[in-house]
Coordinates of C-alpha atoms and ligand atoms in Angstrom, one line a residue:
M26 CA -8.4 28.5 2.5
I27 CA -7.2 25.1 5.2
L28 CA -8.2 21.4 5.4
K29 CA -6.8 19.4 8.1
G30 CA -6.0 15.8 7.7
N31 CA -3.8 13.5 9.1
G32 CA -0.1 13.6 8.6
A33 CA 1.0 10.1 7.2
A34 CA 4.1 10.8 5.0
G35 CA 5.8 13.8 6.4
G36 CA 7.3 16.3 4.0
L37 CA 5.8 20.3 2.7
A38 CA 5.4 20.6 -1.2
V39 CA 3.5 23.6 -3.6
G40 CA 1.7 22.9 -6.6
K41 CA -1.0 21.9 -8.6
V42 CA -4.3 19.6 -7.5
F43 CA -4.9 16.4 -9.7
V44 CA -8.0 15.4 -8.7
Y45 CA -8.7 11.9 -9.8
L46 CA -12.3 10.8 -9.2
N47 CA -12.2 6.7 -8.2
D48 CA -15.4 6.5 -6.9
N49 CA -18.3 4.9 -9.0
K50 CA -21.1 7.6 -8.0
V51 CA -24.1 5.8 -9.6
P52 CA -25.9 8.5 -11.5
V53 CA -29.7 9.2 -10.9
E54 CA -32.3 7.3 -12.9
S55 CA -33.8 9.9 -14.9
F56 CA -35.9 10.5 -18.3
I57 CA -35.6 13.1 -21.2
I58 CA -38.4 16.0 -20.8
E59 CA -38.7 17.5 -23.9
D60 CA -37.9 15.7 -27.5
G61 CA -34.3 15.6 -26.8
E62 CA -33.6 12.1 -27.6
Q63 CA -31.4 12.2 -30.2
R64 CA -29.2 14.8 -28.8
E65 CA -28.9 12.3 -26.3
I66 CA -27.8 9.4 -28.8
D67 CA -25.6 12.1 -30.2
R68 CA -24.0 12.8 -26.8
Y69 CA -23.5 9.1 -26.0
I70 CA -21.6 8.3 -29.7
Y71 CA -19.2 11.7 -29.0
V72 CA -18.9 10.2 -25.2
K73 CA -18.2 6.8 -26.2
K74 CA -15.3 8.0 -28.9
Q75 CA -13.8 10.1 -26.2
A76 CA -13.4 6.9 -23.9
F77 CA -12.4 5.2 -27.2
D78 CA -9.4 7.8 -27.8
F79 CA -9.1 7.8 -23.9
I80 CA -7.8 4.4 -24.0
E81 CA -6.0 4.7 -26.9
K82 CA -3.3 7.0 -24.8
I83 CA -3.2 5.0 -22.1
K84 CA -2.4 2.0 -24.6
Y85 CA 0.3 3.4 -26.4
L86 CA 2.1 5.2 -22.2
M87 CA 1.8 1.7 -21.2
Q88 CA 3.5 -0.3 -24.4
N89 CA 7.1 -0.1 -23.8
H90 CA 6.8 -0.7 -19.9
D91 CA 3.7 -2.9 -19.3
P92 CA 3.1 -4.8 -22.2
Q93 CA 0.3 -6.7 -20.1
K94 CA -1.3 -4.0 -19.0
A95 CA -1.7 -2.5 -22.7
A96 CA -3.4 -6.0 -23.8
I97 CA -5.8 -5.2 -20.5
F98 CA -6.7 -2.0 -22.5
S99 CA -7.3 -3.2 -26.2
A100 CA -9.9 -5.8 -24.0
Q101 CA -11.7 -2.2 -23.0
Q102 CA -11.9 -1.3 -26.5
E103 CA -13.2 -4.0 -27.4
I104 CA -16.3 -3.6 -25.1
I105 CA -16.7 0.2 -25.7
E106 CA -17.7 -0.8 -29.3
D107 CA -19.5 -4.0 -28.6
I108 CA -22.7 -4.4 -30.5
V109 CA -25.2 -4.7 -28.3
I110 CA -24.7 -2.7 -25.9
N111 CA -24.2 -0.3 -28.3
E112 CA -28.1 -1.1 -30.2
E113 CA -29.8 -1.2 -26.6
I114 CA -28.1 1.9 -25.6
P115 CA -29.9 4.3 -27.4
A116 CA -32.7 1.7 -28.3
K117 CA -32.9 2.9 -24.7
I118 CA -32.9 6.3 -24.9
S119 CA -35.4 6.0 -27.4
N120 CA -38.2 4.1 -26.3
D121 CA -38.2 4.5 -22.9
R122 CA -36.8 7.8 -22.7
W123 CA -33.6 7.4 -20.3
T124 CA -31.4 10.0 -19.9
G125 CA -27.9 8.4 -21.7
D126 CA -25.8 8.9 -18.4
W127 CA -29.0 6.3 -16.8
A128 CA -29.1 3.8 -20.1
I129 CA -25.6 3.4 -19.6
Y130 CA -25.3 2.9 -16.2
H131 CA -28.5 0.4 -16.3
V132 CA -27.7 -1.2 -19.5
Y133 CA -23.9 -2.6 -18.3
E134 CA -25.4 -3.3 -15.0
T135 CA -27.4 -5.8 -16.9
V136 CA -24.5 -7.2 -18.4
L137 CA -22.2 -7.4 -15.4
T138 CA -25.3 -9.3 -13.4
V139 CA -25.1 -12.2 -15.2
L140 CA -21.2 -11.8 -15.5
R141 CA -20.8 -12.0 -12.0
Q142 CA -23.5 -14.9 -11.6
T143 CA -21.2 -17.5 -13.5
G144 CA -18.7 -17.6 -10.4
D145 CA -16.2 -18.3 -12.9
P146 CA -13.0 -16.5 -11.7
L147 CA -12.0 -15.9 -15.8
I148 CA -15.3 -13.8 -16.2
S149 CA -15.1 -11.9 -13.4
E150 CA -12.3 -10.6 -14.9
R151 CA -13.8 -9.4 -18.2
A152 CA -17.0 -8.6 -15.3
A153 CA -13.9 -5.8 -13.3
D154 CA -13.4 -4.6 -17.7
F155 CA -17.2 -4.2 -18.6
N156 CA -16.6 -1.7 -15.1
D157 CA -13.9 0.0 -15.5
V158 CA -15.2 1.0 -19.0
R159 CA -18.8 2.1 -17.3
S160 CA -17.3 3.9 -14.9
L161 CA -15.4 6.0 -17.4
L162 CA -18.3 6.4 -19.8
L163 CA -20.0 7.8 -16.9
R164 CA -16.9 10.8 -15.7
I165 CA -16.8 11.3 -19.4
W166 CA -20.6 11.4 -19.8
N167 CA -20.0 13.5 -16.4
G168 CA -17.2 16.1 -18.0
N169 CA -14.1 13.6 -16.2
E170 CA -12.5 13.0 -18.8
G171 CA -9.0 11.4 -18.2
N172 CA -9.6 11.5 -15.0
H173 CA -9.9 7.6 -14.6
L174 CA -7.7 4.6 -15.2
G175 CA -4.1 4.2 -16.1
A176 CA -4.7 8.5 -15.9
L177 CA -2.6 8.5 -12.9
S178 CA 0.5 6.5 -15.3
A179 CA -0.2 9.2 -17.9
L180 CA 0.7 12.2 -15.3
K181 CA 2.5 14.9 -17.9
E182 CA 4.1 17.5 -15.0
P183 CA 4.0 17.0 -11.4
V184 CA 1.5 17.2 -8.9
I185 CA -0.7 17.0 -6.2
I186 CA -2.8 14.0 -6.7
A187 CA -6.5 14.6 -4.3
A188 CA -8.9 11.4 -4.0
G189 CA -11.3 10.1 -2.0
D190 CA -8.3 6.7 -1.5
L191 CA -5.8 5.3 -3.4
M192 CA -6.2 1.6 -4.3
P193 CA -2.9 -0.1 -4.0
S194 CA -3.1 -0.5 -8.0
D195 CA -3.7 3.5 -8.0
T196 CA 0.3 4.1 -6.3
A197 CA 1.1 1.2 -8.1
S198 CA 0.8 3.1 -11.4
F199 CA 2.0 6.6 -10.9
D200 CA 5.2 7.9 -11.6
R201 CA 6.4 8.7 -8.6
N202 CA 8.6 11.8 -10.2
K203 CA 5.2 13.5 -11.4
V204 CA 3.7 13.3 -7.7
I205 CA 4.4 15.7 -5.4
A206 CA 2.0 14.9 -2.2
I207 CA -0.9 13.3 -1.7
L208 CA -4.0 13.9 -0.4
C209 CA -7.2 11.5 0.3
E210 CA -10.7 11.7 1.8
R211 CA -9.9 8.1 4.0
G212 CA -6.9 6.5 5.7
G213 CA -5.2 6.4 8.5
S214 CA -1.2 7.0 8.7
T215 CA -0.5 3.7 8.3
S216 CA -2.5 2.8 5.7
H217 CA -1.4 0.9 2.3
T218 CA -1.5 4.4 0.4
A219 CA 0.8 6.0 3.7
I220 CA 3.0 3.4 3.7
I221 CA 3.6 3.9 -0.2
A222 CA 3.4 7.4 0.3
K223 CA 6.7 6.8 2.8
S224 CA 8.3 4.2 0.9
Y225 CA 8.1 6.9 -2.5
G226 CA 9.0 9.7 0.0
I227 CA 5.9 11.7 -0.8
P228 CA 4.2 13.8 1.7
A229 CA 1.0 12.9 2.7
V230 CA -2.0 13.6 4.1
M231 CA -5.3 11.5 5.0
G232 CA -8.3 11.6 6.4
I233 CA -9.2 15.4 4.5
H234 CA -13.1 15.2 6.1
D235 CA -15.2 16.3 2.8
L236 CA -11.5 16.8 0.4
L237 CA -13.4 16.8 -3.0
D238 CA -15.8 18.8 -2.8
Y239 CA -13.4 21.8 -1.7
V240 CA -10.4 21.1 -4.0
K241 CA -10.5 21.8 -8.0
P242 CA -7.9 20.7 -10.7
G243 CA -5.1 22.8 -11.2
Q244 CA -6.0 24.8 -7.7
L245 CA -2.6 26.0 -6.0
A246 CA -2.0 24.5 -2.7
A247 CA 0.4 24.0 -0.7
V248 CA 0.8 21.0 1.8
N249 CA 2.2 20.6 5.3
A250 CA 2.7 16.6 5.7
D251 CA 3.9 17.2 9.1
E252 CA 1.0 19.1 10.2
G253 CA -1.4 17.2 8.3
T254 CA -2.6 21.1 7.0
V255 CA -3.1 21.5 3.3
I256 CA -3.4 25.2 2.6
L257 CA -5.9 26.4 -0.5
E258 CA -4.6 29.1 -3.4
P259 CA -2.2 29.9 -0.6
D260 CA -0.8 33.6 -1.0
E261 CA 2.5 35.0 -2.1
G262 CA 3.9 35.2 1.7
V263 CA 2.6 31.2 2.3
I264 CA 4.7 30.0 -0.9
L265 CA 7.9 31.9 -0.4
E266 CA 7.8 30.5 3.2
Y267 CA 7.2 27.1 1.9
N268 CA 9.8 27.0 -0.9
K269 CA 11.4 28.3 2.1
R270 CA 11.0 25.4 4.3
I271 CA 11.3 22.9 1.0
G272 CA 15.2 23.9 0.4
E273 CA 15.7 23.5 4.3
F274 CA 14.5 20.0 4.3
Y275 CA 15.9 19.1 1.6
H276 CA 19.5 20.1 2.7
E277 CA 18.7 18.3 5.9
K278 CA 17.7 15.3 4.1
Q279 CA 21.3 15.3 2.3
V280 CA 22.6 16.1 5.2
S281 CA 21.1 13.0 6.7
E282 CA 22.1 11.0 3.0
T283 CA 25.7 11.3 4.3
F284 CA 25.0 8.5 6.6
L285 CA 23.4 5.8 3.7
T286 CA 27.0 4.6 2.9
K287 CA 27.9 4.1 6.9
E288 CA 26.8 1.2 8.7
A289 CA 24.3 1.7 11.8
C290 CA 25.9 1.9 14.8
T291 CA 25.3 3.9 18.5
S292 CA 27.8 6.8 19.2
D293 CA 29.3 3.4 21.2
G294 CA 30.2 1.1 18.4
I295 CA 26.3 -1.5 19.4
K296 CA 25.4 -2.3 15.2
I297 CA 22.5 -1.8 14.4
D298 CA 20.8 -3.8 11.4
I299 CA 19.0 -2.5 8.8
G300 CA 16.3 -4.0 6.4
L301 CA 14.6 -2.9 3.5
N302 CA 10.7 -3.0 2.9
I303 CA 9.9 -3.7 -0.3
S304 CA 7.5 -4.6 -2.7
D305 CA 8.7 -5.6 -6.0
A306 CA 12.2 -6.2 -8.0
S307 CA 13.4 -2.9 -8.0
L308 CA 15.4 -2.7 -4.7
D309 CA 16.4 0.9 -4.8
G310 CA 18.6 1.4 -1.9
A311 CA 19.6 -2.5 -1.2
Q312 CA 23.5 -1.4 -1.2
Y313 CA 22.4 0.6 1.9
A314 CA 21.1 -1.9 3.6
D315 CA 22.3 -5.1 5.6
F316 CA 19.1 -7.2 4.1
A317 CA 15.6 -7.5 2.8
G318 CA 13.2 -7.7 6.1
L319 CA 10.6 -7.4 4.4
F320 CA 9.5 -8.7 1.2
R321 CA 5.4 -7.5 0.8
T322 CA 4.7 -10.3 -2.3
E323 CA 1.2 -9.3 -2.7
F324 CA 2.2 -6.2 -4.3
L325 CA 3.0 -8.4 -7.8
Y326 CA -0.9 -9.6 -7.7
M327 CA -1.7 -5.7 -7.9
G328 CA -3.2 -4.3 -11.0
R329 CA -3.4 -6.9 -13.1
S330 CA -6.3 -9.3 -14.1
S331 CA -4.5 -12.8 -13.7
L332 CA -2.6 -13.9 -10.8
P333 CA 1.6 -14.4 -11.2
C334 CA 1.7 -18.2 -12.7
E335 CA 5.3 -20.0 -10.9
E336 CA 8.0 -19.1 -13.4
E337 CA 7.2 -15.2 -13.3
Q338 CA 7.1 -15.2 -9.1
F339 CA 10.4 -16.9 -9.7
S340 CA 11.7 -15.2 -11.4
I341 CA 11.7 -12.3 -9.1
Y342 CA 12.5 -13.8 -6.1
R343 CA 15.1 -14.8 -7.6
S344 CA 16.4 -11.7 -8.5
V345 CA 15.7 -10.5 -5.2
L346 CA 17.7 -12.9 -3.1
E347 CA 20.4 -13.0 -5.5
C348 CA 20.5 -9.1 -5.0
F349 CA 20.7 -9.7 -1.1
T350 CA 22.8 -13.0 -0.6
P351 CA 24.5 -13.8 1.3
Q352 CA 22.1 -11.8 3.7
P353 CA 18.9 -12.9 4.7
V354 CA 15.9 -11.7 2.0
I355 CA 12.4 -11.9 4.6
L356 CA 10.1 -13.1 2.0
R357 CA 6.2 -12.9 3.1
T358 CA 3.8 -15.4 2.0
L359 CA 0.4 -13.5 0.5
D360 CA -1.1 -11.3 2.3
V361 CA -4.1 -10.2 0.9
G362 CA -7.6 -9.7 2.1
G363 CA -9.0 -6.5 4.5
D364 CA -7.3 -3.6 2.3
K365 CA -5.3 -5.7 -0.2
K366 CA -7.6 -6.8 -3.0
P367 CA -6.1 -7.4 -6.1
E368 CA -8.1 -7.7 -9.0
C369 CA -7.2 -11.1 -10.1
I370 CA -8.5 -12.3 -6.8
E371 CA -12.1 -13.0 -5.7
F372 CA -13.1 -12.2 -2.4
P373 CA -16.7 -13.1 -1.1
P374 CA -18.3 -10.9 0.1
E375 CA -17.2 -10.7 4.9
E376 CA -18.5 -8.0 7.6
N377 CA -15.4 -8.1 8.8
P378 CA -12.5 -8.5 6.2
F379 CA -10.0 -7.1 8.4
L380 CA -11.1 -10.0 10.6
G381 CA -11.5 -12.3 7.9
N382 CA -10.3 -14.0 5.2
R383 CA -7.3 -12.7 4.5
A384 CA -3.7 -13.3 4.4
L385 CA -2.4 -17.0 5.8
R386 CA -6.1 -17.5 6.4
F387 CA -6.5 -16.8 2.7
C388 CA -4.1 -18.5 2.1
F389 CA -5.2 -22.0 3.6
N390 CA -8.1 -21.6 2.1
N391 CA -6.5 -21.4 -1.7
P392 CA -4.4 -23.6 -1.6
E393 CA -3.5 -23.9 -4.8
I394 CA -2.4 -19.8 -5.1
F395 CA -0.4 -20.4 -1.8
K396 CA 1.3 -24.0 -3.0
T397 CA 2.0 -21.7 -6.3
Q398 CA 3.6 -19.0 -4.4
V399 CA 5.8 -21.6 -2.1
R400 CA 7.1 -23.5 -5.1
A401 CA 8.7 -20.3 -6.7
A402 CA 9.9 -19.0 -3.3
L403 CA 11.4 -22.6 -2.7
R404 CA 12.8 -23.1 -6.2
A405 CA 14.9 -19.6 -5.8
S406 CA 16.3 -19.9 -2.8
V407 CA 19.3 -22.0 -3.5
F408 CA 20.0 -18.4 -5.4
G409 CA 20.3 -16.9 -2.1
N410 CA 19.0 -16.9 1.6
L411 CA 15.6 -17.3 2.6
Y412 CA 13.3 -16.6 5.3
L413 CA 10.1 -17.5 4.6
M414 CA 7.8 -15.6 7.0
L415 CA 4.1 -16.1 7.3
P416 CA 2.0 -12.8 7.8
M417 CA -1.3 -12.7 10.4
V418 CA -0.7 -16.1 12.4
E419 CA -2.9 -15.8 15.6
S420 CA -1.8 -19.8 17.1
L421 CA 0.6 -22.6 16.6
E422 CA -1.9 -24.2 15.6
S423 CA -1.9 -22.4 11.5
F424 CA 1.8 -21.8 12.2
R425 CA 2.0 -25.7 11.7
K426 CA -0.5 -26.3 9.7
A427 CA 1.7 -23.7 7.2
K428 CA 5.0 -25.5 7.8
K429 CA 3.3 -28.9 6.7
I430 CA 2.6 -27.4 3.7
I431 CA 6.1 -26.1 2.8
I432 CA 7.4 -29.0 4.2
S433 CA 4.9 -30.7 1.3
V434 CA 5.7 -28.6 -1.8
K435 CA 9.3 -29.2 -0.5
E436 CA 9.5 -32.9 -0.9
E437 CA 7.0 -32.8 -4.0
L438 CA 10.2 -30.0 -5.4
A439 CA 13.0 -33.3 -4.2
A440 CA 10.9 -35.3 -5.7
E441 CA 11.0 -34.0 -9.0
G442 CA 14.8 -33.4 -8.7
I443 CA 14.4 -30.1 -8.1
S444 CA 16.5 -28.8 -4.9
S445 CA 16.1 -26.0 -2.6
G446 CA 18.0 -24.0 -0.2
D447 CA 18.0 -24.6 3.9
V448 CA 15.0 -22.1 4.5
K449 CA 13.9 -20.7 7.2
I450 CA 10.2 -20.4 8.5
G451 CA 9.0 -17.6 10.7
I452 CA 6.5 -15.4 11.9
M453 CA 5.5 -12.3 11.7
V454 CA 4.0 -11.0 14.9
E455 CA 1.4 -8.5 14.4
I456 CA -1.6 -10.2 16.4
P457 CA -1.6 -9.9 20.0
S458 CA -2.5 -13.6 20.7
I459 CA 1.0 -14.9 18.7
A460 CA 2.7 -11.9 20.9
V461 CA 1.2 -12.9 24.6
T462 CA 3.0 -16.2 23.6
A463 CA 6.4 -15.3 22.2
R464 CA 8.0 -17.5 24.1
L465 CA 5.9 -20.5 23.2
A466 CA 6.3 -19.2 19.0
A467 CA 9.8 -19.0 19.5
K468 CA 10.4 -22.9 20.8
E469 CA 9.2 -23.7 17.1
A470 CA 9.5 -20.3 14.6
D471 CA 13.0 -20.5 13.2
F472 CA 12.7 -16.0 13.2
A473 CA 10.1 -12.8 13.8
S474 CA 9.2 -9.7 12.8
I475 CA 7.3 -7.3 14.2
G476 CA 4.3 -6.1 11.9
S477 CA 3.3 -3.3 14.3
N478 CA 1.1 -1.8 12.3
D479 CA -1.4 -4.3 12.3
L480 CA -0.3 -5.2 15.8
C481 CA -1.3 -1.5 17.2
Q482 CA -4.7 -1.9 15.5
Y483 CA -5.9 -5.4 17.3
L484 CA -4.5 -4.5 20.2
C485 CA -6.4 -0.9 20.6
A486 CA -9.6 -2.1 18.0
A487 CA -9.0 0.6 16.0
D488 CA -9.1 0.0 12.2
R489 CA -5.5 1.4 10.9
M490 CA -7.9 2.2 7.9
N491 CA -9.9 4.4 9.4
S492 CA -8.6 7.9 9.8
E493 CA -11.6 9.1 12.1
M494 CA -10.1 6.2 14.3
E495 CA -6.8 7.6 14.0
P496 CA -6.7 9.1 18.6
Y497 CA -7.3 5.2 19.3
Y498 CA -5.0 3.9 16.8
Q499 CA -1.6 4.2 19.4
S500 CA 1.7 3.2 18.0
Y501 CA 2.4 4.6 21.8
H502 CA 0.8 3.3 23.7
P503 CA 2.1 1.4 27.1
A504 CA 0.6 -2.1 25.9
M505 CA 2.6 -1.9 22.4
F506 CA 5.5 -1.7 24.3
T507 CA 5.0 -4.4 26.5
L508 CA 4.1 -6.5 23.5
I509 CA 7.4 -5.8 21.9
N510 CA 9.4 -6.6 24.7
E511 CA 7.9 -10.0 25.4
T512 CA 8.6 -11.0 21.7
V513 CA 11.8 -9.7 21.8
S514 CA 12.9 -10.9 24.8
A515 CA 11.5 -14.1 24.1
F516 CA 13.5 -14.7 20.5
R517 CA 16.6 -13.4 22.1
K518 CA 16.5 -16.0 24.7
E519 CA 16.2 -19.0 22.3
G520 CA 18.9 -17.1 20.1
K521 CA 15.9 -16.7 16.9
P522 CA 16.5 -13.7 15.3
V523 CA 13.6 -11.1 16.0
S524 CA 13.4 -8.0 14.1
I525 CA 10.6 -5.1 13.2
C526 CA 9.1 -4.0 10.0
G527 CA 5.8 -1.9 10.7
E528 CA 5.9 1.4 10.1
I529 CA 7.0 2.4 13.8
G530 CA 10.3 1.0 12.9
A531 CA 11.1 3.8 11.1
D532 CA 9.9 6.3 14.0
V533 CA 13.2 8.1 14.7
H534 CA 10.9 9.3 18.1
A535 CA 10.8 5.3 19.3
L536 CA 13.6 4.2 18.4
P537 CA 15.4 4.6 21.6
V538 CA 13.0 2.5 23.2
L539 CA 13.2 -0.2 20.6
I540 CA 16.9 -0.5 21.2
G541 CA 16.5 -0.5 24.9
L542 CA 14.2 -3.3 25.1
G543 CA 16.9 -5.2 22.7
L544 CA 16.1 -4.7 19.5
R545 CA 18.5 -4.9 17.0
R546 CA 17.4 -5.7 13.2
F547 CA 15.1 -2.8 12.0
S548 CA 13.9 -2.8 8.7
M549 CA 12.3 0.0 6.8
N550 CA 11.4 1.6 3.3
A551 CA 14.2 2.7 1.4
S552 CA 13.3 6.4 1.8
S553 CA 14.0 5.7 5.9
V554 CA 17.8 4.0 6.1
A555 CA 19.1 8.0 5.7
S556 CA 17.1 9.6 9.1
V557 CA 17.1 6.1 10.9
K558 CA 20.8 5.3 10.3
R559 CA 21.4 9.1 11.4
A560 CA 19.3 9.0 14.3
I561 CA 20.9 5.6 15.2
A562 CA 24.8 7.5 15.3
S563 CA 23.8 10.0 17.7
L564 CA 22.2 7.6 20.5
S565 CA 24.0 5.6 22.8
M566 CA 23.3 2.6 24.6
E567 CA 23.2 4.1 27.9
K568 CA 20.6 7.1 26.9
A569 CA 18.8 4.5 25.1
A570 CA 18.4 1.8 28.2
E571 CA 17.9 5.1 30.3
I572 CA 14.4 6.9 28.0
T573 CA 13.7 3.1 27.7
E574 CA 12.8 2.7 31.5
N575 CA 11.3 6.1 31.7
V576 CA 9.0 5.2 28.8
L577 CA 8.1 1.7 30.5
Q578 CA 6.8 3.9 33.5
L579 CA 5.1 6.4 32.1
A580 CA 0.5 5.1 31.5
T581 CA -0.5 6.7 28.4
A582 CA 0.7 7.2 24.8
G583 CA 0.3 10.9 24.9
E584 CA 2.9 11.0 28.2
I585 CA 5.6 8.8 25.6
K586 CA 4.8 10.7 23.4
Q587 CA 5.8 13.5 24.5
Y588 CA 8.4 12.3 26.4
L589 CA 9.8 11.0 23.3
A590 CA 9.5 14.1 21.4
D591 CA 10.8 16.7 24.2
N592 CA 13.9 14.0 23.8
F593 CA 14.1 14.2 20.3
A594 CA 14.4 18.0 20.3
R595 CA 16.7 18.3 23.2
T596 CA 19.4 15.4 22.0
S597 CA 19.5 14.9 18.5
R598 CA 22.4 17.3 16.9
Q599 CA 21.4 19.6 15.6
F600 CA 17.0 20.3 14.3
Y601 CA 16.3 17.2 12.4
F602 CA 13.7 16.9 10.3
N603 CA 11.4 13.8 10.3
F604 CA 11.4 12.2 7.5
Ligands
PEP719 C1 2.0 -4.1 9.4 O1 1.4 -5.1 9.7 O2 3.3 -3.8 10.7 C2 3.2 -5.0 8.6 C3 4.1 -5.0 8.9 O3 2.5 -5.4 7.9 P1 1.5 -4.8 6.4 O4 1.8 -3.1 6.8 O5 1.6 -5.4 4.8 O6 0.3 -5.3 7.4
MG720 MG1 0.4 -6.4 8.6

């Protein structure tokens, strides 16, 4: 059987499927018909023990590399053994004849309702633990033991993960050497799961309809993420063919890797600066980059039950700055909301979270969280060359307001005798309103980086997370190149640095146009650096100008895509996998 989705992070893989069920399904209200109450209670006791033992295993695995997470799991074991819950569930089974799964669901729901109503953030964290424990119990009840919290951090062999979607905390917790491909029912090609997959060099296919109805745990699958296809139970011939292509893929990868240590220069000697997109202090590939072009700091807030404190942030920011000094580190202030919702932050429900309380707006609404981060960053700034970047700026009013807060924090620090460096304050250009008025923004902001992922989402009014919207989410839309052009010209005119850090910046097909529009600073995941350097080396400025001129004449994203693909196939010196 062949399943089809959107290839979101290229590459091929053949291996066993690991079905990861992280969706919370509500059991149906149901009652015991015959005299089965004691059997149901015994089963509950068995499930409870399984859950406890499962968490024990995860705790053991986490102890060494993340003691804080290990503590969360101890708290969850206490919940499993909670006296009141353990009186209530058997009572509901024997007195009201509820089935075990319904009793578990309902008794936990009663506790959760009380906890949620308090509005206290500490108690909400506790609610998240109750919710996780309930999911685990229900999964074990339904025969999915082991497939729960921490399951991805405890993978024993390399697998293809199949899931509804992965949360950033899921992708943050797995061992990247144990995941050979990712398949998801939901998510688009610039969703965060896709970005993480690309950054790890893991092939990913998103938006596969009803994936979980088709795949079975342990089933063999052949994934072609370049084409967005998955073959379930492939025959010998397919396996041989895929293994051959995987071999070629790695050969091409090796050829590209010979470019890693070189400077990125066009064939006629124009230097292009390559930046690294990072999400924590693990800086693989930093030695091959000229700067850190996007530090997605929100990932420091993921997969934990409490906010990172100033000290913790300070030491991470310091180590990143020290690693890159004297080169710039573009540290993006907290960009949460939308699809990025760390467990340690409570978000009030909203109709349109992507147009709501997110990024800089969230920071304005939560000044203490913002100021803590800014304090940590400013303190760390003396150890390197800090560029502080504000996400989701829609107007200069917001920019000025944020800048004022940053300056006030700087003054507070100075009053305490703590110095900070000469920090640049810039903007992420990812909302069309600021891109259209880039000539005004370029006068006030010290620098800009183009966030093409969100820019495309808001420009085309197409949800980047929704795979159904993929045809409308057009990174090659002529309007995208118009706005990139506006932004680059405006900042270059003011003599201020401008870079690109969205996914299009690592797209070797689009590269000639971006260079032709004047971009000289590209930031990307470590896994793209080699192929981008290789593509730059085979491009002349004359060719880039010619391609750009032609692209600017084309009317649709489809025409541009075709033209760039044809051009790439014609001009690349040898067969070249796009990875
Ligand atoms: C972007 O929007 O292009 C970007 C780089 O930021 P993120 O993908 O984290 O939203
Ligand atoms: Mg963005």
